[in-house]
Coordinates of C-alpha atoms and ligand atoms in Angstrom, one line a residue:
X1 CA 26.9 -23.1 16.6
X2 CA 27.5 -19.2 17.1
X3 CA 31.2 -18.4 17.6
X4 CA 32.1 -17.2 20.9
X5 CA 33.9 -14.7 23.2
X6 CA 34.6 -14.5 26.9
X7 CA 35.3 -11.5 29.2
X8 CA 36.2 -10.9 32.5
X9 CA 34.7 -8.1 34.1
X10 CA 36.1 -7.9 37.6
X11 CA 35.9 -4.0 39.7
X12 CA 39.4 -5.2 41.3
X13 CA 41.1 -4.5 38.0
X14 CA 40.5 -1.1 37.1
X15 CA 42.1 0.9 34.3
X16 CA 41.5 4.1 35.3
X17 CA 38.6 7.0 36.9
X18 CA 37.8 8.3 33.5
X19 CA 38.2 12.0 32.6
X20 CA 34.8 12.8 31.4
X21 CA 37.1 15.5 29.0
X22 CA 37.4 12.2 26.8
X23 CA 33.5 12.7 25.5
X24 CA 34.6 16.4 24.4
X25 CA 34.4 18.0 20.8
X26 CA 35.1 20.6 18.7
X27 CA 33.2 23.6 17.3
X28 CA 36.0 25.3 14.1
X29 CA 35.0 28.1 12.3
X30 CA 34.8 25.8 9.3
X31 CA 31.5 25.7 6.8
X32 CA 28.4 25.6 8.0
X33 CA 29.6 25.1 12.1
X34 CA 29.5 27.9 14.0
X35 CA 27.2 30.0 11.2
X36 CA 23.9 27.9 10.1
X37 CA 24.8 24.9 12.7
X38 CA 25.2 26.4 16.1
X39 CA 24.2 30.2 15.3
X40 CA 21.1 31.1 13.1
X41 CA 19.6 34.4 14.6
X42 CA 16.2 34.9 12.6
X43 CA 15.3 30.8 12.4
X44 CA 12.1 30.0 14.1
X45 CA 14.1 27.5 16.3
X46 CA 16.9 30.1 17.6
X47 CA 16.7 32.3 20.6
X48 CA 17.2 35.9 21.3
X49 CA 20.8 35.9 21.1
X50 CA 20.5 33.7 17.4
X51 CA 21.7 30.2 18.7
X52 CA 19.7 27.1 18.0
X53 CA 17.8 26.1 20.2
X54 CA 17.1 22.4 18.3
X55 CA 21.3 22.0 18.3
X56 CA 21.5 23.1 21.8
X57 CA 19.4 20.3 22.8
X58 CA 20.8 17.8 20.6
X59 CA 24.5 19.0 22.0
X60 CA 22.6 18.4 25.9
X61 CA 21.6 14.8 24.5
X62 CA 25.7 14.6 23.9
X63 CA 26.5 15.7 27.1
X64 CA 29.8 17.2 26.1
X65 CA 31.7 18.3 29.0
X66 CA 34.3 20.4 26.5
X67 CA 34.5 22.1 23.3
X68 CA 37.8 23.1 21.7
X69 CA 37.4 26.5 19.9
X70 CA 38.4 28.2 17.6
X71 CA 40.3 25.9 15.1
X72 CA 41.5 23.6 13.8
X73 CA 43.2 25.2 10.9
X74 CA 41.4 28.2 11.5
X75 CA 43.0 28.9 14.6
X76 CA 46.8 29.7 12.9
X77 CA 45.7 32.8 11.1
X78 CA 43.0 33.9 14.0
X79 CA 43.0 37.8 15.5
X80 CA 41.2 37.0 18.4
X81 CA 40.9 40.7 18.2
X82 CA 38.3 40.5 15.4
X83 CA 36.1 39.0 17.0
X84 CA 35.8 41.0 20.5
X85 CA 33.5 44.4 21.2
X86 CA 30.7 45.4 19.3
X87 CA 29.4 43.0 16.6
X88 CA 29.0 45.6 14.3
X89 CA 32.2 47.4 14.7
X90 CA 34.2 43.5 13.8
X91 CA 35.8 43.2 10.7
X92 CA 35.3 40.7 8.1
X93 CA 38.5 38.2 7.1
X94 CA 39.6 36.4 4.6
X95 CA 39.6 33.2 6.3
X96 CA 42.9 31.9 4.5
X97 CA 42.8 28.0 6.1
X98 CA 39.7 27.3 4.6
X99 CA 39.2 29.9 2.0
X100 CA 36.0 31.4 3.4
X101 CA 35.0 35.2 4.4
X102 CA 34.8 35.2 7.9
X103 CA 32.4 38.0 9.5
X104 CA 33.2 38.0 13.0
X105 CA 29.8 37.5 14.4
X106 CA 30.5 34.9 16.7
X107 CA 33.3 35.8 18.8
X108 CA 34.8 34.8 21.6
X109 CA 32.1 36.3 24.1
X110 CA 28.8 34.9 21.7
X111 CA 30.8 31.1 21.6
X112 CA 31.2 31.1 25.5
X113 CA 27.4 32.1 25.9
X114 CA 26.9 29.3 23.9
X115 CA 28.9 26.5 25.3
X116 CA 27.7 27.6 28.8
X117 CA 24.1 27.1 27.4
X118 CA 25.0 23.2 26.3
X119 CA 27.2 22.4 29.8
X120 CA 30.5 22.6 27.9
X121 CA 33.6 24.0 29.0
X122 CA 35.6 26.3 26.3
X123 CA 39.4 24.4 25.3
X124 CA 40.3 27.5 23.6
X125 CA 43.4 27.2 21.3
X126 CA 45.8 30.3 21.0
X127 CA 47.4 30.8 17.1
X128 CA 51.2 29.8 16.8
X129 CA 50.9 29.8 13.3
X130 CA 51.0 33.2 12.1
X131 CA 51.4 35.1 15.4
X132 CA 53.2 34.3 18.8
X133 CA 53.9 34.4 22.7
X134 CA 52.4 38.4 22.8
X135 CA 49.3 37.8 21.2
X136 CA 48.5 34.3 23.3
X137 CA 49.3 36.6 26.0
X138 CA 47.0 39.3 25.4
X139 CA 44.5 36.8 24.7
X140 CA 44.5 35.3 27.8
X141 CA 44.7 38.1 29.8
X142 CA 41.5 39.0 27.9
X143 CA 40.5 35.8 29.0
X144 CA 40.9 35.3 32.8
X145 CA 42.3 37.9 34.2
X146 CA 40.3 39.9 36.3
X147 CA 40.5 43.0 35.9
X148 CA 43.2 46.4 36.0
X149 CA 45.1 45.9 33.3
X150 CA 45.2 46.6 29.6
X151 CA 43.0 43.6 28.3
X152 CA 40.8 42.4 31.4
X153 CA 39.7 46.0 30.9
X154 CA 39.1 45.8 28.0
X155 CA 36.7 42.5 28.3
X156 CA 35.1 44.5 31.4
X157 CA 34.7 47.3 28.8
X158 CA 33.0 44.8 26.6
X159 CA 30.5 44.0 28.9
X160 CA 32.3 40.6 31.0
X161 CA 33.0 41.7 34.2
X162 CA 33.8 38.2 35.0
X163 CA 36.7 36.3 33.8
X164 CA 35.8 33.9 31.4
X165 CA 38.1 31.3 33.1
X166 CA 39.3 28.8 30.6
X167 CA 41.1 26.2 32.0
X168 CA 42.6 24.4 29.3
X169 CA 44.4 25.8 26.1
X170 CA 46.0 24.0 23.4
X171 CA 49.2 25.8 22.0
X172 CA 48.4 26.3 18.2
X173 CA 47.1 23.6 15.8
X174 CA 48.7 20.8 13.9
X175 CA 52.1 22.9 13.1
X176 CA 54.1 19.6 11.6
X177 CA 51.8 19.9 8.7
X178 CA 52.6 22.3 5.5
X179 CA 49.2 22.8 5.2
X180 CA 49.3 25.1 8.3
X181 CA 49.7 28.9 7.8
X182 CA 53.2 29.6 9.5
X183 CA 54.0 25.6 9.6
X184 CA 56.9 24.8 11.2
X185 CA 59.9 22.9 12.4
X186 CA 59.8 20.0 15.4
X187 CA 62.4 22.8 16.5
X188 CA 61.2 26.1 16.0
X189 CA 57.9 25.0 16.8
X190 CA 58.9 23.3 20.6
X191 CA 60.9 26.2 21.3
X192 CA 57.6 28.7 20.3
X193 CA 55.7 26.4 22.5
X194 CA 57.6 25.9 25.9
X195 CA 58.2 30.0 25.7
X196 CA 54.5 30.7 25.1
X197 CA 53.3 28.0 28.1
X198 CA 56.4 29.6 30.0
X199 CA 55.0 33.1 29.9
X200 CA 51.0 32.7 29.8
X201 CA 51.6 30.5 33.1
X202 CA 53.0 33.9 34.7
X203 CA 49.6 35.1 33.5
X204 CA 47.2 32.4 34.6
X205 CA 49.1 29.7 36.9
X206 CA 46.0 27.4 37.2
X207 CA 46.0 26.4 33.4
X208 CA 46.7 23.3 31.4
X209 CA 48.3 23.0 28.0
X210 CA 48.1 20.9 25.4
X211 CA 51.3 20.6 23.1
X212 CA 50.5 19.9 19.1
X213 CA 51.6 16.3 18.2
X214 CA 51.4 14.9 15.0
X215 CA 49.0 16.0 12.7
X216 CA 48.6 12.1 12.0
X217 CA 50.8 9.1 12.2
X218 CA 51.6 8.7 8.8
X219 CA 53.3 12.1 9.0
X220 CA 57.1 11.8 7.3
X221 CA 58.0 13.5 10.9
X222 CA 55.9 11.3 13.4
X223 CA 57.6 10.0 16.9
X224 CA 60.7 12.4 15.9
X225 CA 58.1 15.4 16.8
X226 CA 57.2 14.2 19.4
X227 CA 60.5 13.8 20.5
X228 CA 61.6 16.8 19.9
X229 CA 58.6 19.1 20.6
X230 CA 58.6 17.5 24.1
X231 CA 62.7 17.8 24.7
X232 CA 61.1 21.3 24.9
X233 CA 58.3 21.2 26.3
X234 CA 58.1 18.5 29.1
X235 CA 58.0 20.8 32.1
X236 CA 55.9 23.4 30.8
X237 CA 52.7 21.2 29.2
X238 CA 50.1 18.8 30.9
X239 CA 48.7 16.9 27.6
X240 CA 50.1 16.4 23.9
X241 CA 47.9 16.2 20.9
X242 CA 47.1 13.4 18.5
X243 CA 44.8 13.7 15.6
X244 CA 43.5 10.8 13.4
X245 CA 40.6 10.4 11.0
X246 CA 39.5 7.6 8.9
X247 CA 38.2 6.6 5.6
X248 CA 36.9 3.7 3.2
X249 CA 38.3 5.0 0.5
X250 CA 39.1 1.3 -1.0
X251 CA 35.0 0.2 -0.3
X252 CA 37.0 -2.6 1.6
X253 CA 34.1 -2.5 4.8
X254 CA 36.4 -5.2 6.4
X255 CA 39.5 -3.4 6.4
X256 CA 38.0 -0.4 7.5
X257 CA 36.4 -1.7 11.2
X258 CA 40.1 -2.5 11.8
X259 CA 41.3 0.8 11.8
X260 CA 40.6 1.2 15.3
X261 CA 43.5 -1.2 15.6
X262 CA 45.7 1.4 14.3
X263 CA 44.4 3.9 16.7
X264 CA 45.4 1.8 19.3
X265 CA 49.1 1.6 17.9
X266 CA 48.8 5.0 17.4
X267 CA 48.1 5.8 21.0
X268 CA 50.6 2.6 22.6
X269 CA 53.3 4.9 20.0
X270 CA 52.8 8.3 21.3
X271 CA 52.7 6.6 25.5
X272 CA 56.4 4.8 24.7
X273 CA 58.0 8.1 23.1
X274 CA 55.9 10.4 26.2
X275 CA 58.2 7.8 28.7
X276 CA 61.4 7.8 26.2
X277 CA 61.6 11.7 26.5
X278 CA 60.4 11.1 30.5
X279 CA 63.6 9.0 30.9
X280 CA 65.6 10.9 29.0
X281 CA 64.7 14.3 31.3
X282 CA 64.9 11.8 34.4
X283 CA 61.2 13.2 35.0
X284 CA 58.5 11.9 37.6
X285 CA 55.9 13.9 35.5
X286 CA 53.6 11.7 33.6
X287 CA 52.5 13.7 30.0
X288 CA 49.0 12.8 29.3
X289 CA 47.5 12.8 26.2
X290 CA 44.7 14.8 24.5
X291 CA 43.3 13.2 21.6
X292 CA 41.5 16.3 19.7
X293 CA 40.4 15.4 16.4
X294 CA 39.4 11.8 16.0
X295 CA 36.1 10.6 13.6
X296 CA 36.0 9.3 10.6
X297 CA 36.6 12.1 7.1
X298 CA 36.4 11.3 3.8
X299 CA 33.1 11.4 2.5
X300 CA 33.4 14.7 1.6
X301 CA 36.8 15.1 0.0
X302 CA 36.2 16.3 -3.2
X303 CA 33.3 18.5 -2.9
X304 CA 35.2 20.6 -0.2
X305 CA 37.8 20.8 -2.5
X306 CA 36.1 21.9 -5.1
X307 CA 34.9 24.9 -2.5
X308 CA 38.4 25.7 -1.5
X309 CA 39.1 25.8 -5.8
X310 CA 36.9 26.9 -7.4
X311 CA 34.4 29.0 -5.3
X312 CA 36.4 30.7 -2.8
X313 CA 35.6 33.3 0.2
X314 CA 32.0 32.3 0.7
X315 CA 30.4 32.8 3.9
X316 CA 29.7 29.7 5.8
X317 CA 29.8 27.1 2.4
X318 CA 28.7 23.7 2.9
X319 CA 32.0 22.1 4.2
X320 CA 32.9 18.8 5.2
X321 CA 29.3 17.5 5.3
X322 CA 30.4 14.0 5.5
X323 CA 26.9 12.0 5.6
X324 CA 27.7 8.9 8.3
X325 CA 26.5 5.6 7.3
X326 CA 26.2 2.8 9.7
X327 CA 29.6 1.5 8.9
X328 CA 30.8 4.8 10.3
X329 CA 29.0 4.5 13.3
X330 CA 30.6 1.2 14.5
X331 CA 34.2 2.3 13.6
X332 CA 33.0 5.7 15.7
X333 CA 32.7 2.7 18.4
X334 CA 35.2 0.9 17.9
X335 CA 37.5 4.4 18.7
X336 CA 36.0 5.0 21.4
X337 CA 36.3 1.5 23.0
X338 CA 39.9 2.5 22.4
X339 CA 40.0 6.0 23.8
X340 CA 38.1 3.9 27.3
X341 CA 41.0 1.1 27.4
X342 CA 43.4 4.7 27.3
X343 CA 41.9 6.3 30.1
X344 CA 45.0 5.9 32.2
X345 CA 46.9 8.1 29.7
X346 CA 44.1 9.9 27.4
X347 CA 42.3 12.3 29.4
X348 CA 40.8 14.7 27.0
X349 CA 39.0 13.5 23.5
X350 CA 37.8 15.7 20.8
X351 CA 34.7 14.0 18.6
X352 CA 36.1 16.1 15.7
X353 CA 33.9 17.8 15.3
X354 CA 30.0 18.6 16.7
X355 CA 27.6 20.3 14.3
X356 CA 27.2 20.4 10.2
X357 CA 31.2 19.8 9.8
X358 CA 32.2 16.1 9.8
X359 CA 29.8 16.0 12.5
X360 CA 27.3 14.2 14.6
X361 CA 24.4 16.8 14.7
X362 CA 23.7 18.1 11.6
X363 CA 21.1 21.3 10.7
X364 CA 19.0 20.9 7.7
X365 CA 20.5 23.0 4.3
X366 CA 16.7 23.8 3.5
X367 CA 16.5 25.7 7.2
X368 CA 13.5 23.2 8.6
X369 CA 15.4 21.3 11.1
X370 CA 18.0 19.5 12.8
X371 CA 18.9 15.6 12.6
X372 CA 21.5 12.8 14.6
X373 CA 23.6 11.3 12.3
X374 CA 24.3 7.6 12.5
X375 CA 27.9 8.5 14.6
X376 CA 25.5 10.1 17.3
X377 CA 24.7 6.9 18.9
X378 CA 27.7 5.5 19.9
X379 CA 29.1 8.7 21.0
X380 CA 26.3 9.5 23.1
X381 CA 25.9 6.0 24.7
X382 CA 29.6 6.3 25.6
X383 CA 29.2 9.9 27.3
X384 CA 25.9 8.8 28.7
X385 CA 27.2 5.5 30.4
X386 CA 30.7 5.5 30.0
X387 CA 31.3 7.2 33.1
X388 CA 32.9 6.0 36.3
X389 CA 35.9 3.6 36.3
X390 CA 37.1 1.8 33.0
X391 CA 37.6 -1.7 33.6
X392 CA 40.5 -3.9 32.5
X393 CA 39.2 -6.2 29.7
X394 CA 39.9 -9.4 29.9
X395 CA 38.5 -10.4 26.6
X396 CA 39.7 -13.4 24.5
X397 CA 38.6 -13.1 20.6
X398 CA 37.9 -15.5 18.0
X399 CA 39.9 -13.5 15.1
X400 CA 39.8 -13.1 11.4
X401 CA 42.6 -11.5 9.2
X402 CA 41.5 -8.3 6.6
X403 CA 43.1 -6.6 4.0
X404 CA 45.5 -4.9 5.6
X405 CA 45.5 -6.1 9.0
X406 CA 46.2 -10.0 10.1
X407 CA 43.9 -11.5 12.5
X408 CA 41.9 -8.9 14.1
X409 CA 39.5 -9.9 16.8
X410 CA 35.5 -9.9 15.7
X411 CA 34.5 -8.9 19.1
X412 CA 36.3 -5.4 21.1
X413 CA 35.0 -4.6 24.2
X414 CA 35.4 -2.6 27.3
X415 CA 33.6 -2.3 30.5
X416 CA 33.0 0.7 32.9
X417 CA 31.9 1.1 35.8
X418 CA 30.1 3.8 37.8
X419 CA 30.1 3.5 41.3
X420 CA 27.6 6.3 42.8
X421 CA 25.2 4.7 40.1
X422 CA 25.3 1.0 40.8
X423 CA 25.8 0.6 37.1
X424 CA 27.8 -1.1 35.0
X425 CA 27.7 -0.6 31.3
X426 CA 29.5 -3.0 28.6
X427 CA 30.1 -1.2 25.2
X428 CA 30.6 -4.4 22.6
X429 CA 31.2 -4.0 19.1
X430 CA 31.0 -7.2 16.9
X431 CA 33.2 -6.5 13.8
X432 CA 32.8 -9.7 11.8
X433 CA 30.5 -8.7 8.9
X434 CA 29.5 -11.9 8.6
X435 CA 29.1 -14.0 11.5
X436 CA 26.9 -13.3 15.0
X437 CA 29.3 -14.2 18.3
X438 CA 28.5 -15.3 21.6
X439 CA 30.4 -13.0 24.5
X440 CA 30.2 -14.4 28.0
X441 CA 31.0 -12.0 30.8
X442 CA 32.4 -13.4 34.0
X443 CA 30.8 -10.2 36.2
X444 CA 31.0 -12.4 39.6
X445 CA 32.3 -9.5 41.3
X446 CA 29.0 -7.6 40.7
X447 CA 27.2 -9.9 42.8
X448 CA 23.6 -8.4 43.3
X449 CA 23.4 -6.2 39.9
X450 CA 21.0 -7.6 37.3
X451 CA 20.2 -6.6 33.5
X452 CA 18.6 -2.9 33.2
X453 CA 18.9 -3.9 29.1
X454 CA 20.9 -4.5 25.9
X455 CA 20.6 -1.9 23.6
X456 CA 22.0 -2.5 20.0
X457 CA 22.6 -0.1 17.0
X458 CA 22.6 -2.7 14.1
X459 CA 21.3 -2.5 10.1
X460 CA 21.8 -4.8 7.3
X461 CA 23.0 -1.9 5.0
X462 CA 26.3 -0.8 6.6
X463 CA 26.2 2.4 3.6
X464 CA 22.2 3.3 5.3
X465 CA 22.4 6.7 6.4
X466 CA 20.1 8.9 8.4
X467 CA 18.6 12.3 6.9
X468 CA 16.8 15.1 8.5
X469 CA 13.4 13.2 9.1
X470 CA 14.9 10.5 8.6
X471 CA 16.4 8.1 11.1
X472 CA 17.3 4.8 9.4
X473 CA 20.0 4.4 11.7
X474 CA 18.8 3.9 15.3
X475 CA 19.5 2.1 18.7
X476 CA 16.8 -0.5 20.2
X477 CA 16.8 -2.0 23.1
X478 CA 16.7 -5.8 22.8
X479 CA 16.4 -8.8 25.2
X480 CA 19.5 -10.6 23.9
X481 CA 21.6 -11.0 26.9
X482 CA 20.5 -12.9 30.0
X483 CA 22.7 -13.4 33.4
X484 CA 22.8 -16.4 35.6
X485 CA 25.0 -17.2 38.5
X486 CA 27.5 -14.3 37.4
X487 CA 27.7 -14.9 33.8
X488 CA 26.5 -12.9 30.7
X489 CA 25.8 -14.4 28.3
X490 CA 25.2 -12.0 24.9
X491 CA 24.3 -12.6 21.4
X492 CA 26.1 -9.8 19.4
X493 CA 24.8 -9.9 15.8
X494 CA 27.5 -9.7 12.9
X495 CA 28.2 -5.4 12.0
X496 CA 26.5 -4.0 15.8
X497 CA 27.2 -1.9 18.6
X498 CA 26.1 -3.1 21.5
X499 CA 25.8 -1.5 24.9
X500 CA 24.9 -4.1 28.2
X501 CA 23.8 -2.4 30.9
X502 CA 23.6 -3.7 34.6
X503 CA 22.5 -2.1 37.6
X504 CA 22.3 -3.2 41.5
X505 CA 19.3 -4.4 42.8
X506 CA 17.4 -2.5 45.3
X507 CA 18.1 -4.8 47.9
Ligands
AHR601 O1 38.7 19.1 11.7 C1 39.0 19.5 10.4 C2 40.5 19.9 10.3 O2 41.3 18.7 10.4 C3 41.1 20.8 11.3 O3 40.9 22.1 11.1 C4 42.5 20.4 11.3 O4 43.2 20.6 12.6 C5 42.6 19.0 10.8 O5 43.5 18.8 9.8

């Protein structure tokens, strides 16, 4: 007899209205992203102004409400400078993060073209790395301000009457890490922080910021960072940043579907030291969280690093190409099942990161087309019917132990749902490699709603990838979950992503 699992899926216990933010990404100047991924002027698939059409589409398919820009790692050495005015008149850089030449042709005018083209907001990220409160300044005022003063004009001289408008910017990148060009102190770097938010709020009241966090939980720094950074900070930002990424480096496939159990720490971590430095300021602000880079990395570890090496200051090399397999996929569900059960605290969500680098959509090297990776699927099921309110799961397990976790649950699952559609979407992952399990839903409380279908992302080769033409890895819908008298019952085969959908009946 299958093993078994029981929900309850009741609208009276809601989690949270999610912020569709949490299906954002990320577009670095990083390898083959921005030039070759997004931008190609000259390929028989890009328009007039040289972005991709094929990506654009595949980005729509996403539907990704928010991009961060510009970096990442790039962002602590970037003069936003460069890459304003006339394309030809831009200088090119040596792009010292990544090792790469930058050439300036995509700015910040071409990338908002671009992300207003595929729905997407701009998070744009100022550099406190190598350059400070004056420079974010100028940069904003660049940005949003309308017009009569030394840098609006200057955009309105550059051809954007408008404001661009961003709403939400994230105050440097990852600046715990040594890796960082002008890495610094908890200290140094909260007090950069809260005096940058202080004076680009004088600029532009309406915006949000995002505090760096961690660069990762294992940091030697972690939770003391946090601490600190937000001892300064509190008042002055809306959201802190966590990043994570995960690997099978040991081939343990077992150990590595329980990472998102560690993400889930991760996150319950950050929330208890947000409310320590809360109490300690005697705040009634809550500090939301904005998880910016999450995905899985690792795939591509060595060749990058034989790039950065021993073939330095290329333009656009072939950088963290990780090629997904299907085990990737399910942990790329699994995290987001976490980021749902969040939704009360995580508001904004970075797939780190969109095109070519470690990325769902990917362009072909050759120039012929573009393709989904395996980690499209869950992402865009999740954007597509994750939206609405995230339910409480009530969800009792059978369990089995790994490597290096003890007795994880096979079956994770969360349930959303989205009231002006009559929907309600179940995203199920079954993480037991070897055995199928049974999950009944108690979903009394939709009384009325029936099946609309069960669509599963499942193959018995969890290392299969997808390639340009290629698409081993692919959902299909299947008829194994029925509903009577308010229960679902579901069969979720061993290693698959499942998604249940339910809709009203037309009465
Ligand atoms: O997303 C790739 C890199 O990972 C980013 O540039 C950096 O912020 C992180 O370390």
């Amino acid at each position: 007899m299958a093993k078994k699992a029981k929900m309850v899926v009741d609208r009276a216990f809601p989690i949270a209205q999610i912020d569709k933010r949490i299906y954002g990404s990320f577009i670095e100047h990083l390898g083959r992203a921005v030039y070759d991924g997004i931008y190609q002027p000259g390929h028989p698939l890009s328009d007039e102004a040289g972005f991709r059409r094929d990506v654009i589409e595949l980005v729509k398919e996403l539907d990704v409400p928010i991009v961060r820009y510009p970096g990442g790692n790039f962002v602590s050495n970037f003069y936003w400078e460069d890459s304003v005015g006339p394309v030809e008149q831009r200088p090119h850089r040596l792009e010292l993060a990544w090792k790469s030449l930058e050439k300036n042709e995509v700015g910040l005018h071409e990338f908002s073209q671009w992300a207003k083209q595929a729905n997407s907001e701009v998070m744009m990220a100022v550099n406190l790395g190598t350059r400070g409160i004056t420079d974010a300044c100028n940069l904003l005022e660049y940005c949003n301000h309308p017009g009569g003063s030394r840098y609006s004009d200057l955009r309105r001289k550059h051809g954007q009457e408008e404001p661009y408008g961003f709403k939400t910017w994230c105050l440097g990148n990852e600046m715990d890490g040594p890796w960082q060009l002008g890495h610094k102190t908890a200290d140094e770097y909260g007090r950069l922080a809260e005096e940058t938010a202080k004076a680009m709020h004088i600029i532009d009241p309406t915006i949000e910021f995002v505090a760096c966090g961690s660069s990762n939980r294992q940091m030697p720094t972690y939770a003391i960072w946090e601490d600190t950074v937000l001892s300064h900070t509190y008042e002055y930002v809306d959201y802190l940043s966590l990043h994570t990424y995960y690997g099978n480096r040991s081939g343990d496939s077992n150990d590595f579907l329980a990472k998102s159990d560690d993400m889930d720490a991760f996150i319950k971590e950050i929330i208890a030291t947000c409310d320590y430095v809360k109490a300690k300021k005697r705040s009634k602000k809550n500090m939301y969280l904005s998880f910016d880079e999450w995905n899985v990395w690792y795939h591509s570890n060595a060749a990058d690093d034989d790039i950065t090496e021993n073939h330095p200051w290329q333009v656009a090399p072939p950088m963290l190409e990780d090629i997904y397999n299907f085990e990737d996929a399910l942990l790329v569900g699994l995290m987001l099942i976490v980021l749902l059960r969040h939704s009360d605290r995580v508001k904004v969500a970075c797939l780190a990161q969109l095109v070519n680098v470690i990325a769902p959509i990917m362009t072909d090297a050759n120039g012929e087309g573009s393709w989904r990776q395996t980690i499209f699927y869950p992402f865009m099921h999740a954007s597509k019917y994750g939206r609405g309110v995230a339910l409480q799961p009530v969800l009792s397990s059978p369990r089995h132990s790994t490597s290096g976790h003890d007795e994880i649950t096979d079956v994770e699952a969360v349930a959303v749902y989205n009231e002006e559609k009559e929907e309600v979407t179940i995203f199920a992952v079954n993480r037991n490699l070897e055995e199928d399990v049974v999950l009944d839903s108690d979903v009394r409380s939709f009384a009325g709603y029936k099946v609309a279908e069960h669509i599963v992302l499942e193959c018995p080769d969890l290392k299969m990838v997808n390639a340009f033409g290629q698409e081993n890895v692919k959902p299909q819908v299947t008829d194994r979950t029925t509903l009577s008298n308010g229960q679902l019952t579901s069969m979720l085969h061993k290693a698959s992503w499942n998604v249940i959908r339910l809709v009203k009946q037309a009465d």
